[in-house]
Coordinates of C-alpha atoms in Angstrom, one line a residue:
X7 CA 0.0 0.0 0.0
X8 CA 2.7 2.5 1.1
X9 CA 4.9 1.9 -2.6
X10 CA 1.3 2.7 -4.7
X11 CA 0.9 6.4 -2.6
X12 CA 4.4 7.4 -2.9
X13 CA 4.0 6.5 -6.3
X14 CA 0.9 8.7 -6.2
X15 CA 2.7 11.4 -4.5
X16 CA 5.4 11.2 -6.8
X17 CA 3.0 12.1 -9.7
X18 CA 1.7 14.9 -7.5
X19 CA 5.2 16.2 -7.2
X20 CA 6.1 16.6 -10.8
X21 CA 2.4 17.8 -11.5
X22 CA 3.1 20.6 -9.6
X23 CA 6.9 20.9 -10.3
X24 CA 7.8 24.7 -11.4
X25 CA 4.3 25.9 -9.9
X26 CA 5.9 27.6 -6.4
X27 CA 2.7 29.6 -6.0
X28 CA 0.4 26.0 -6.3
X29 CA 2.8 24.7 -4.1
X30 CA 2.0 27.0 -1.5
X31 CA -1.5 27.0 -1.6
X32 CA -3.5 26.1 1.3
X33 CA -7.0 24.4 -0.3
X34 CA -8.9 24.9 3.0
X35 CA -10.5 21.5 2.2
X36 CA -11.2 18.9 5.4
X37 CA -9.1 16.0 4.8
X38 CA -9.6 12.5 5.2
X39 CA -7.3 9.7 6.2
X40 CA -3.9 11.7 5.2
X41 CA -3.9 9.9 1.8
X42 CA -5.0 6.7 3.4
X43 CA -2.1 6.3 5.4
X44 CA -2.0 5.7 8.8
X45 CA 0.7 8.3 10.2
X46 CA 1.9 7.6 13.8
X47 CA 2.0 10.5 16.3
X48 CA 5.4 11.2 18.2
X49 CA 6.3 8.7 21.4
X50 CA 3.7 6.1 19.7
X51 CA 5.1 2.2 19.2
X52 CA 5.1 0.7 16.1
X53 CA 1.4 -0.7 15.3
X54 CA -0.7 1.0 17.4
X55 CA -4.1 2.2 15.9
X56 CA -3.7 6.5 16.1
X57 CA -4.3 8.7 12.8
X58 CA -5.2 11.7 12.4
X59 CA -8.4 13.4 13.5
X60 CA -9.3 13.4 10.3
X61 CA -12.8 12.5 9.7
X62 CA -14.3 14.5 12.0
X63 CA -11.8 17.4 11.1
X64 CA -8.4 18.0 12.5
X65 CA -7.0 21.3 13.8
X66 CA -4.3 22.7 11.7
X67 CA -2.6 24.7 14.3
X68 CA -2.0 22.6 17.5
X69 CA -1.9 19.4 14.6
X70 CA -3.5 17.5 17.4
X71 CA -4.0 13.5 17.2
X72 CA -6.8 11.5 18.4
X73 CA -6.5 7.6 18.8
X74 CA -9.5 5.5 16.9
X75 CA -10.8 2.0 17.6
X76 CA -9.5 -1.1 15.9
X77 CA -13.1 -1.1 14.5
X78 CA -12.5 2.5 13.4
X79 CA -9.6 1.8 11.9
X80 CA -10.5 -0.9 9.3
X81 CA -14.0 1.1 8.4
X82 CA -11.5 4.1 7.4
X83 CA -9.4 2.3 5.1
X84 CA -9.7 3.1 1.7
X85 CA -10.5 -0.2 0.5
X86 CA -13.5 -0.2 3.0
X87 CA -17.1 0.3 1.7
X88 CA -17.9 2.5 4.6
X89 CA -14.8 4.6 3.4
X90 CA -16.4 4.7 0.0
X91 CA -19.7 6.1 0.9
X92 CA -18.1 8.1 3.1
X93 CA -15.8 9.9 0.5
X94 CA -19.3 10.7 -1.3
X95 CA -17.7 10.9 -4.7
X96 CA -21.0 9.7 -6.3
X97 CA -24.6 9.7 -5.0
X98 CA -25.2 6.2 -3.2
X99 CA -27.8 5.3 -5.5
X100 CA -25.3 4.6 -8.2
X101 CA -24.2 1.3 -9.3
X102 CA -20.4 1.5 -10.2
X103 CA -20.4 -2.1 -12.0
X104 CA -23.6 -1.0 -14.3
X105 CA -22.4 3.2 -15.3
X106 CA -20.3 5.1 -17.3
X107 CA -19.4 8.4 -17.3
X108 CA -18.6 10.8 -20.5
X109 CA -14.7 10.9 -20.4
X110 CA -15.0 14.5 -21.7
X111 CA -17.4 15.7 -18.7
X112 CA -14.3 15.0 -16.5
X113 CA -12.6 17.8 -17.8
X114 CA -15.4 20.0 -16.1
X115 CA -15.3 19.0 -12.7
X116 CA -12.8 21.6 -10.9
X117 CA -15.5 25.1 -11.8
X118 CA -18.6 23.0 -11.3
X119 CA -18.2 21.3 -8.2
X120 CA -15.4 23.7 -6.3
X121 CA -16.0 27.6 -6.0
X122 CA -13.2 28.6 -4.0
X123 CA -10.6 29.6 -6.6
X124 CA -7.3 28.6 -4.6
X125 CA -9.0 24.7 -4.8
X126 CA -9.7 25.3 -8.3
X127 CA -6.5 25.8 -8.9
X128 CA -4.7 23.3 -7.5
X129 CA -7.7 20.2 -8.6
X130 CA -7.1 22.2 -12.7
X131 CA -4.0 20.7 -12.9
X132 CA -5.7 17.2 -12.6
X133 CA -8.2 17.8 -15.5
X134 CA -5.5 19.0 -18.3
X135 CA -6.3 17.1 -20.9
X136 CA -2.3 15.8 -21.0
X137 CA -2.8 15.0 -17.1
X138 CA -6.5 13.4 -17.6
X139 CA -5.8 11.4 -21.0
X140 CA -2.4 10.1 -20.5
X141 CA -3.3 7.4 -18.2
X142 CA -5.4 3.7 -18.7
X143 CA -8.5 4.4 -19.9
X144 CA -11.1 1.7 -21.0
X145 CA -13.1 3.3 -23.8
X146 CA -16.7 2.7 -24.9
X147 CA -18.8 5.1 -27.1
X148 CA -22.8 5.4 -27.8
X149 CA -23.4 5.9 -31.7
X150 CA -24.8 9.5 -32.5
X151 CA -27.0 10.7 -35.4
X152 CA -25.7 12.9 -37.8
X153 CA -25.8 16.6 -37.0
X154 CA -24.1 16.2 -33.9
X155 CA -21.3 19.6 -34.5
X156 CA -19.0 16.8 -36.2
X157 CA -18.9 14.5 -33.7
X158 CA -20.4 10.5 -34.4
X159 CA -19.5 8.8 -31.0
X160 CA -20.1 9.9 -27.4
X161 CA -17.1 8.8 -25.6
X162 CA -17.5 6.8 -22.2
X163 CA -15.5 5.1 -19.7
X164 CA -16.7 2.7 -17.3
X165 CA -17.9 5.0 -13.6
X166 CA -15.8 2.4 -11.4
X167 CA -12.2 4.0 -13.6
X168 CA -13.4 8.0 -12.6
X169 CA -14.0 6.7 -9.3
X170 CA -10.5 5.7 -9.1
X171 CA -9.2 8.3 -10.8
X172 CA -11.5 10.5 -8.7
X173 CA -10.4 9.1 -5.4
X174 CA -6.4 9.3 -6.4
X175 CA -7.2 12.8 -6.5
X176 CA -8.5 13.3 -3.4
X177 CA -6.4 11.4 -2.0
X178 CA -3.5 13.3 -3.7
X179 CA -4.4 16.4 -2.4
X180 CA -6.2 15.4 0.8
X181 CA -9.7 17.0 -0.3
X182 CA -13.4 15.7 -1.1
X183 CA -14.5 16.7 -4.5
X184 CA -17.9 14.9 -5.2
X185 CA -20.2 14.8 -7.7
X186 CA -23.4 15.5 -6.3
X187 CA -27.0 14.7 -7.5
X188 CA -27.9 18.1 -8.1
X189 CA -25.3 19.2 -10.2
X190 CA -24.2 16.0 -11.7
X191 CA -26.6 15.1 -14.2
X192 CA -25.0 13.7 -17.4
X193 CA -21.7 12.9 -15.5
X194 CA -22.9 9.4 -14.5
X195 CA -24.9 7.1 -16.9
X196 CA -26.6 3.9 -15.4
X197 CA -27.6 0.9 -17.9
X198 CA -29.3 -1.3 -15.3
X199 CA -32.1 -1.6 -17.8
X200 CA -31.7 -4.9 -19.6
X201 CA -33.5 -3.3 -22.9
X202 CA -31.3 -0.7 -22.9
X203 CA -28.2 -1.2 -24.9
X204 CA -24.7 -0.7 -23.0
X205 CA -22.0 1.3 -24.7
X206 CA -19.8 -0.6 -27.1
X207 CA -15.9 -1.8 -26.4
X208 CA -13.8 0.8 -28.1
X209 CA -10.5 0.0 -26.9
X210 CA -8.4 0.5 -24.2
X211 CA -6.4 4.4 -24.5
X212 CA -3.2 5.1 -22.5
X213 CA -2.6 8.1 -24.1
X214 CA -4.0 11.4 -25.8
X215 CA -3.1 10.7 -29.3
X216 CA -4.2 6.8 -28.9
X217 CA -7.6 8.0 -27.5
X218 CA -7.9 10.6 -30.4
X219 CA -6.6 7.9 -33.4
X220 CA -9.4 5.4 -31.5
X221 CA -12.3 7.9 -32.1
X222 CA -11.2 9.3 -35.6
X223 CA -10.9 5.4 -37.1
X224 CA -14.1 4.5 -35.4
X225 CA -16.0 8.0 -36.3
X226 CA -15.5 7.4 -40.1
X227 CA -16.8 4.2 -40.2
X228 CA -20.2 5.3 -38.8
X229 CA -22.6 6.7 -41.8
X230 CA -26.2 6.9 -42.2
X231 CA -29.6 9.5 -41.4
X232 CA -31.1 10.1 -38.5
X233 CA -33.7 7.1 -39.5
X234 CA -30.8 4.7 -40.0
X235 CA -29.8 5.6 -36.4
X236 CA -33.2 5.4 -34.9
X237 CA -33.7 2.2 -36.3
X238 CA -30.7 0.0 -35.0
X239 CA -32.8 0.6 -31.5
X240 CA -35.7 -0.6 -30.1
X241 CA -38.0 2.1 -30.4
X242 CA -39.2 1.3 -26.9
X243 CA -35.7 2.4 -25.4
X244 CA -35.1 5.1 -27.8
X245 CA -36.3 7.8 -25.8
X246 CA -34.4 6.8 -22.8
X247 CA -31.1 6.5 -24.7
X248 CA -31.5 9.8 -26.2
X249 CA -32.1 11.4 -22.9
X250 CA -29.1 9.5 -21.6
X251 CA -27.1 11.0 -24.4
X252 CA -28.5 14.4 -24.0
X253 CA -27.9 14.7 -20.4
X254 CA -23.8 13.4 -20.9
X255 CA -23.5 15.8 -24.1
X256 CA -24.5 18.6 -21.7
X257 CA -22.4 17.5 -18.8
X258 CA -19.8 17.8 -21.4
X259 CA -20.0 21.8 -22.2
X260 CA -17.9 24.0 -20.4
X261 CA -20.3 26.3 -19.3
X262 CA -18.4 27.9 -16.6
X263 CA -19.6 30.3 -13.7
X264 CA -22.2 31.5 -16.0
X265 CA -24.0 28.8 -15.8
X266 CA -26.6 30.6 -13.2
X267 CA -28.7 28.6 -10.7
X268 CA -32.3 28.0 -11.8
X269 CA -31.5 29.0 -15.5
X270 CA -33.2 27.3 -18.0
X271 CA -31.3 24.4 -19.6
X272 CA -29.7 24.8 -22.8
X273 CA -30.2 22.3 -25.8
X274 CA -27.8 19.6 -26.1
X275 CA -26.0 18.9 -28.8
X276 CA -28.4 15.9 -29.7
X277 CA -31.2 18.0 -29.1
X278 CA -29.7 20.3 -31.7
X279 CA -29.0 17.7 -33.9
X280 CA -32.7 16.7 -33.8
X281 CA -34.3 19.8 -34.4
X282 CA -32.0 20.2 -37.5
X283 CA -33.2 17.1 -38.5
X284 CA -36.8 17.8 -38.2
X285 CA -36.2 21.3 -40.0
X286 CA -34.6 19.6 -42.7
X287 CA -37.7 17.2 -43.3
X288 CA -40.3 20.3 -43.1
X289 CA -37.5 21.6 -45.8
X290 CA -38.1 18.8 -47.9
X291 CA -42.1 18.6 -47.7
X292 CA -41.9 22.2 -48.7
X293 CA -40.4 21.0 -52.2
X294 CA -42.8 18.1 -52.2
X295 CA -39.5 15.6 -51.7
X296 CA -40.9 13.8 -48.2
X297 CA -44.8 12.7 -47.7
X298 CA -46.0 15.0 -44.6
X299 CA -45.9 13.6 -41.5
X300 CA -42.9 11.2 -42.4
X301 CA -41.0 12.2 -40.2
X302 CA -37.1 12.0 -39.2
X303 CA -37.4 8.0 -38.5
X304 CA -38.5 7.4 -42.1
X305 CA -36.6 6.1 -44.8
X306 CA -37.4 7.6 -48.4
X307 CA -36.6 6.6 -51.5
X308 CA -33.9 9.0 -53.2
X309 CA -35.0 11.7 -55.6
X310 CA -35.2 11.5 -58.8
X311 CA -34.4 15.0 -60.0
X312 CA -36.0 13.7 -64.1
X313 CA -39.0 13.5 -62.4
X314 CA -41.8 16.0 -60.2
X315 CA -41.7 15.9 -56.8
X316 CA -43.6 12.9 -56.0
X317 CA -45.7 14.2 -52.8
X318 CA -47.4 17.3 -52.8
X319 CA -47.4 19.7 -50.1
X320 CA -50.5 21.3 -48.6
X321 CA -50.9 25.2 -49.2
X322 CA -47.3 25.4 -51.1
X323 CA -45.8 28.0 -49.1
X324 CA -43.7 31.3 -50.8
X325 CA -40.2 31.6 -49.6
X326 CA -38.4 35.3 -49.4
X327 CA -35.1 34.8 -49.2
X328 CA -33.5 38.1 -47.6
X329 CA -29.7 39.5 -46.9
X330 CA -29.5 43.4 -45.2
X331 CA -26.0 45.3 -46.3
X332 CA -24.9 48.1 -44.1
X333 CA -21.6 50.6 -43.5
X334 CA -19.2 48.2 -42.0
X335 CA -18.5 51.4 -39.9
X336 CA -21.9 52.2 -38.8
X337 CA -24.6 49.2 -38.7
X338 CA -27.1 51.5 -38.1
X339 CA -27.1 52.6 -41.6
X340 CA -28.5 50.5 -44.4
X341 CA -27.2 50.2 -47.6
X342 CA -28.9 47.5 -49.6
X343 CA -31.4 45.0 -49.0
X344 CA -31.3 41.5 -51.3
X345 CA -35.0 39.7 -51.4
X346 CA -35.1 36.9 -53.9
X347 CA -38.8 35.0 -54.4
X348 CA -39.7 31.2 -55.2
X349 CA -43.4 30.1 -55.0
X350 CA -43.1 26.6 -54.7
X351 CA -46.7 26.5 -56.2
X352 CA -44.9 27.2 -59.2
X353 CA -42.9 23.9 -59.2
X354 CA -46.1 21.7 -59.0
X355 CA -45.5 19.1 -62.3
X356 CA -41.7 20.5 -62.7
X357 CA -38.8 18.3 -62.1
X358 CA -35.7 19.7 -60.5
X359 CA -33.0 18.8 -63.2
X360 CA -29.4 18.6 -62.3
X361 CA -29.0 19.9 -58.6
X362 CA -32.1 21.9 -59.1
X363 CA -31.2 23.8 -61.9
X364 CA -35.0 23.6 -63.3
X365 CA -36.4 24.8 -59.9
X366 CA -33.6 27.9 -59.3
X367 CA -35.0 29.3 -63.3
X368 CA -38.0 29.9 -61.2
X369 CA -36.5 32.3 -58.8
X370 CA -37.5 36.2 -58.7
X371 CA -34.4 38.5 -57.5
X372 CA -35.0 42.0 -56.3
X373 CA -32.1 44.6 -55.3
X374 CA -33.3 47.7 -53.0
X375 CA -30.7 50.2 -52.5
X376 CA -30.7 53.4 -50.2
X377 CA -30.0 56.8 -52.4
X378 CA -28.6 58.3 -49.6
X379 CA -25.8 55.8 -49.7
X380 CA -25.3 55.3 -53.1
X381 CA -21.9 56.0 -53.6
X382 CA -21.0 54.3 -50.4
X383 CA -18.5 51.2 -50.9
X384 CA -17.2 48.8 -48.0
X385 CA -13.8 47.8 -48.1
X386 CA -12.0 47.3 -44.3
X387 CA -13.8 44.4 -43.7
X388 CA -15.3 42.8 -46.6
X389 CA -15.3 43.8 -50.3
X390 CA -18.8 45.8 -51.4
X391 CA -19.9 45.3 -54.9
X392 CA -23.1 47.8 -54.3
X393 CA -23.1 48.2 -58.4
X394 CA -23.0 44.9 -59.7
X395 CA -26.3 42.8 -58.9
X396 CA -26.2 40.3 -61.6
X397 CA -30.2 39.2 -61.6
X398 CA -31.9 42.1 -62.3
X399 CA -32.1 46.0 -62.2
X400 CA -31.1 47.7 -58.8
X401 CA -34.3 49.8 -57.7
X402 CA -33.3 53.2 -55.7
X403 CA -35.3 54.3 -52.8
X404 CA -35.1 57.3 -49.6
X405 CA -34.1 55.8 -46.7
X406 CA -37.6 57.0 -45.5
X407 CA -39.4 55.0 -47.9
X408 CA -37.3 51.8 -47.5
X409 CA -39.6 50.1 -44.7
X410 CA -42.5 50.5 -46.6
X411 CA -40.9 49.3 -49.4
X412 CA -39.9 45.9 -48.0
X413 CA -43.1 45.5 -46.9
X414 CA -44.3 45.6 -49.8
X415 CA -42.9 42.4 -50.8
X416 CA -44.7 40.6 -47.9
X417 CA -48.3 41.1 -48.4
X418 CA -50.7 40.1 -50.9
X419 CA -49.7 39.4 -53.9
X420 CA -46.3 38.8 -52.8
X421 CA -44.4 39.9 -55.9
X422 CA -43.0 43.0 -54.8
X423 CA -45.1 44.8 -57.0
X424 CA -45.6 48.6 -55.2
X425 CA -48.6 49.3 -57.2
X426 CA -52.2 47.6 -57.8
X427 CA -52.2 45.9 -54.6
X428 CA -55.5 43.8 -54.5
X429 CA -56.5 43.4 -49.9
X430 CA -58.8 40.6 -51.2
X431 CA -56.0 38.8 -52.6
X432 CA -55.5 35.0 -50.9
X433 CA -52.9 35.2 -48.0
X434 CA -50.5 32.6 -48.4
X435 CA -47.8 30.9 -46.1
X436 CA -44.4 32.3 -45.7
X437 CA -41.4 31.0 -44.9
X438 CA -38.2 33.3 -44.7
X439 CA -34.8 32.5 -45.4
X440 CA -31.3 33.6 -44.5
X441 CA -27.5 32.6 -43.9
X442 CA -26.9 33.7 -40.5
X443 CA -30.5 35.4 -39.9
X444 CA -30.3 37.1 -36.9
X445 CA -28.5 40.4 -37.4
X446 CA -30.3 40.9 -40.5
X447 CA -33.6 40.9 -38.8
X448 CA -32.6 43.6 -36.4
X449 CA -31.8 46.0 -39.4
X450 CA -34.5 45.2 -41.3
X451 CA -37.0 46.4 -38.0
X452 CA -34.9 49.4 -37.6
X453 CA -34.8 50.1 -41.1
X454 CA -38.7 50.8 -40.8
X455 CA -40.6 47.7 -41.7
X456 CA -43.9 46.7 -39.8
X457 CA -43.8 43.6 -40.9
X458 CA -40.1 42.7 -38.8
X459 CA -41.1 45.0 -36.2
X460 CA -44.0 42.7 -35.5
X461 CA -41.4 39.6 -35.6
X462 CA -39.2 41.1 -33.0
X463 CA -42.1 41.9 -30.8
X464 CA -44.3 39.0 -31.6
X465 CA -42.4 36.2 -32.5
X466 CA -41.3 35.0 -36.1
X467 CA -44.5 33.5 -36.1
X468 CA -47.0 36.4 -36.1
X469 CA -45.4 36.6 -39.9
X470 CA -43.9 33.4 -41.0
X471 CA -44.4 29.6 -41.0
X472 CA -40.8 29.1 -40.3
X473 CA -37.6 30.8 -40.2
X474 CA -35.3 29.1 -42.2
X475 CA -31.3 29.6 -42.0
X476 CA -28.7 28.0 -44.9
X477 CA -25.6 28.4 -42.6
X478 CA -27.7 25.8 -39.8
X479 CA -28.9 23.5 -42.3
X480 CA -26.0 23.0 -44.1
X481 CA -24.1 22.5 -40.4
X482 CA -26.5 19.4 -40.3
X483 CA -26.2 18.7 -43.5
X484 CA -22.5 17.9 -43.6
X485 CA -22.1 17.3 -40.1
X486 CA -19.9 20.4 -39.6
X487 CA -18.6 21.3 -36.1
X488 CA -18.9 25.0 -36.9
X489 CA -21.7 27.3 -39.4
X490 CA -20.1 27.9 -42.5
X491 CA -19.8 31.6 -44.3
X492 CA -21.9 31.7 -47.7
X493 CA -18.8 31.9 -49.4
X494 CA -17.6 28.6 -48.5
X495 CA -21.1 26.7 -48.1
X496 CA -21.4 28.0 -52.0
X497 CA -17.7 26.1 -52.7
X498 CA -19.3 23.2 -51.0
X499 CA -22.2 22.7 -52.6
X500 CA -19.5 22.9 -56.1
X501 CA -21.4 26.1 -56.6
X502 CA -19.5 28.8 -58.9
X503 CA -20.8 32.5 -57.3
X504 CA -19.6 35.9 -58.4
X505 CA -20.0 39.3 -56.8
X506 CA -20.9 38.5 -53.1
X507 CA -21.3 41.1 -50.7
X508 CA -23.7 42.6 -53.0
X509 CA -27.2 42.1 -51.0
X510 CA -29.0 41.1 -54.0
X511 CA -26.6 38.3 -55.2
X512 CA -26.4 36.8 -51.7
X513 CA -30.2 36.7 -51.3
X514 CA -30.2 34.8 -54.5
X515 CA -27.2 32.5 -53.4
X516 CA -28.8 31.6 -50.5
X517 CA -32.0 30.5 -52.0
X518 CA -29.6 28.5 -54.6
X519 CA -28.9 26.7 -51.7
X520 CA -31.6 26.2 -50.1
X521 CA -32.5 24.3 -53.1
X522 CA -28.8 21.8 -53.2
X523 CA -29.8 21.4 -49.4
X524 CA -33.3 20.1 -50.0
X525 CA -31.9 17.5 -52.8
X526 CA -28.9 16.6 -51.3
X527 CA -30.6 15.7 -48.1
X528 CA -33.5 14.0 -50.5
X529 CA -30.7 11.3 -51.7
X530 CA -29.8 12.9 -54.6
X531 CA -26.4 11.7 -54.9
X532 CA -27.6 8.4 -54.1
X533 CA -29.9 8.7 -56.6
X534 CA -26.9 9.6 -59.4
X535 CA -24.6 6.8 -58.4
X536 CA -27.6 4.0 -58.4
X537 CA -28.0 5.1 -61.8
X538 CA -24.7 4.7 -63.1
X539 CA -24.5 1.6 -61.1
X540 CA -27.3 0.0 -61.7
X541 CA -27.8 -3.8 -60.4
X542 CA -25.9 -6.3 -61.0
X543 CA -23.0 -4.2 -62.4
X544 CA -19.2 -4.2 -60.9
X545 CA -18.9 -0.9 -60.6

């Protein structure tokens, strides 16, 4: 026992090696047992039963001893189950044998369960990722869905190896970090549920770059849709397991000290994940490529883009696609406005063609511009190109006039036509469209429109049947771990684009996209390939 904690305080010694300051610090933390060691008090013989007072708290000035019981004794040792509950480390409802624990989560542990700084300090050290990872750790991993920031595995390790690891720290530096209950959630996963699948074997990690070359080879090898992933489970454990993965992809954000008490939760990453999904297949039944009411658990066929969309979609909604220039200098002045039309009534009985090329002819581009600002050009942070909208003729309006005029645009008959404006024309659904929306709708309320000054005040939904954003779903899309610029999304969709930065083009762009999105996501790859490979062939 005595070789494995000076081998233990060895590792403490060169952890904190060159850190005089950590060295020095005085944690303030009860300890317990003395790192397990029974320590014998001056004039004592050899194998008498006196420790330190620890347990109950000893007094750091006078150092005082106090003898325990034989029976005391052996309950205090660290191999002892009384000891164990006693450390607290996990809630004693847990079963050890039966949970994991999300590796990554661990990382975590000095802000969310230690406030006083000086302790947070010296535990930070122990949760480096060089300090954490390079050690034995047996690996297993939970599948995710695509979606998921980039990431296809949730990484766990059984609870009984961040017990140990745990208790080596507070044994290290004579302290009691615990996870409780109430903050915990997500750091401890129990599969005592025999319908619940356990995490996988991964393999066993020793180090950093092992763990990291275990996750990446594993990671490529998982493919599929949301559906493929919903259906290798039972579906009556499916809501369980996704609530198990939620809570440990939550444990795993660094959210810090601002993580306030009695603040709402935040989504998860899966939750993310899922609601991109399910935006994606309302994206989808908007172009008539997904029955309504499919769903994100539902295989469908791939698209054929020779063909009409094969399900039609109730009250074919109008999507505005829109993108607000300003003065890089000063954002409260706006310089162009980008608004680009598609009435996907319009594309009943029309096939898409090549990546939608038959559907994007049916696009209507419009190109406001402020007269005021006219000769106003951005160049410090991004290159203007005010005078070169390539769909159309730029239109000229007073900065006055410009709410009105987008509003125009949004009523009845939603053509952007300013004159011969019929109120007993049919209302139709909207859906609006942007790359990075959320800025944009702030200038276009302070610009003067009614119609966003209702959105910021009422919610999207006084207005539109969805809010749509090309930087999120293309995030899902590819499984990105961060949004994309329009720029690059255009290069990844093998898109050539000219002038951007003009408000006009980007409006267009963006709805371009929206398009690849909605037949890429429909299987239209898939589609390709099965046709050049049809069945039976070697290729």
């Amino acid at each position: 026992m005595d070789k494995v904690m000076d081998e233990k305080f060895n590792r403490l010694n060169l952890l904190l090696q060159g850190d005089e300051d950590l060295q020095h610090v005085n944690t303030q933390i009860s300890t317990r047992m003395n790192a397990g060691k029974k320590v014998s008090a001056p004039g004592l013989q050899h194998g008498e039963t006196k420790v330190r007072k620890t347990p109950k708290g000893r007094n750091m000035r006078t150092n005082e001893w106090t003898e325990w019981t034989q029976e005391e004794a052996i309950a205090s040792s660290p191999d002892s189950p009384a000891w164990c509950s006693a450390q607290g480390i996990f809630p004693k409802n847990i079963d050890l044998a039966s949970s994991y624990c999300p590796i990554l989560a661990l990382r975590n542990i000095p802000h969310k369960f230690c406030d006083d700084e000086a302790r947070n300090k010296a535990l930070a050290k122990f949760f480096e990722t060089k300090t954490l990872f390079d050690r034995t750790w047996t690996l297993h991993y939970l599948s995710l869905p695509p979606g998921c920031r980039g990431r296809r595995l949730l990484l766990l390790v059984p609870l009984q190896e961040a017990y140990d690891y745990l208790k080596e720290v507070n044994t290290a530096l004579s302290c009691d970090v615990a996870i409780t209950e109430d903050k915990g959630e997500g750091f401890f996963l129990q599969f005592d549920d025999s319908n619940c699948p356990r995490p996988t074997l991964l393999g066993v990690s020793t180090s950093h770059k092992t763990m990291e070359g275990l996750v990446i080879d594993k990671s490529r090898r998982i493919t599929g849709s949301w559906a493929d992933w919903m259906s290798s489970y039972q579906p009556a454990v499916l809501k369980d397991l996704e609530a198990k993965i939620g809570d440990a992809l939550y444990a795993e954000k660094n959210l810090g000290r601002k993580e306030k008490k009695g603040k709402k939760k935040r989504l998860n990453v899966l939750e993310y994940a899922r609601a991109g999904a399910e935006c994606m297949d309302r994206l989808q039944q908007y172009f008539g490529l997904r029955p309504t009411g499919a769903g994100i658990g539902r295989s469908i066929s791939p698209v054929d883009v020779d063909s009409p969309a094969p399900w039609a979609y109730p009250d074919r909604p109008i999507i505005f696609s829109v993108d607000v220039e300003w003065k890089e200098r000063n954002a409260t002045h706006v310089t162009e406005i980008g608004i680009s039309i598609l009435d996907t009534q319009e594309l009943r009985g029309l096939h898409p063609g090549l990546h939608g090329t038959k559907w994007m002819s049916k696009i209507r581009s419009h190109h406001l511009r402020v007269s005021e600002y006219r000769v106003h050009i951005n160049k410090d942070f991004c290159s203007g190109c005010p005078n070169s909208f390539n769909y159309g003729k730029s239109e000229f309006i007073d900065s006055a006039n410009l709410g009105k005029r987008i509003d125009d645009f949004f009523s009845p008959p939603y053509d952007g036509g300013s004159t011969d404006r019929s109120p007993e024309s049919k209302k139709r659904d909207l859906i609006y469209l942007g790359h990075n929306t959320k800025q944009d709708l702030e200038q276009l309320a302070a610009a003067g429109s009614e119609t966003f000054r209702k959105i910021l005040f009422n919610g999207s939904e006084a207005i539109f049947e969805e809010m749509l954003d090309t930087a999120s779903l293309y995030q899902g899309l590819r499984n990105d771990a961060q949004l994309t610029s329009l720029e690059n999304m255009m290069a990844g969709l093998n898109t050539w684009t000219r002038d951007l930065h003009n408000g006009g083009n980007d409006a267009r762009y963006t709805m371009v996209a929206l398009i690849m999105i909605a037949l890429e996501a429909a299987g239209e790859h898939e589609a390709a390939v099965a046709k050049e490979s049809p069945p039976g062939s070697n290729i």
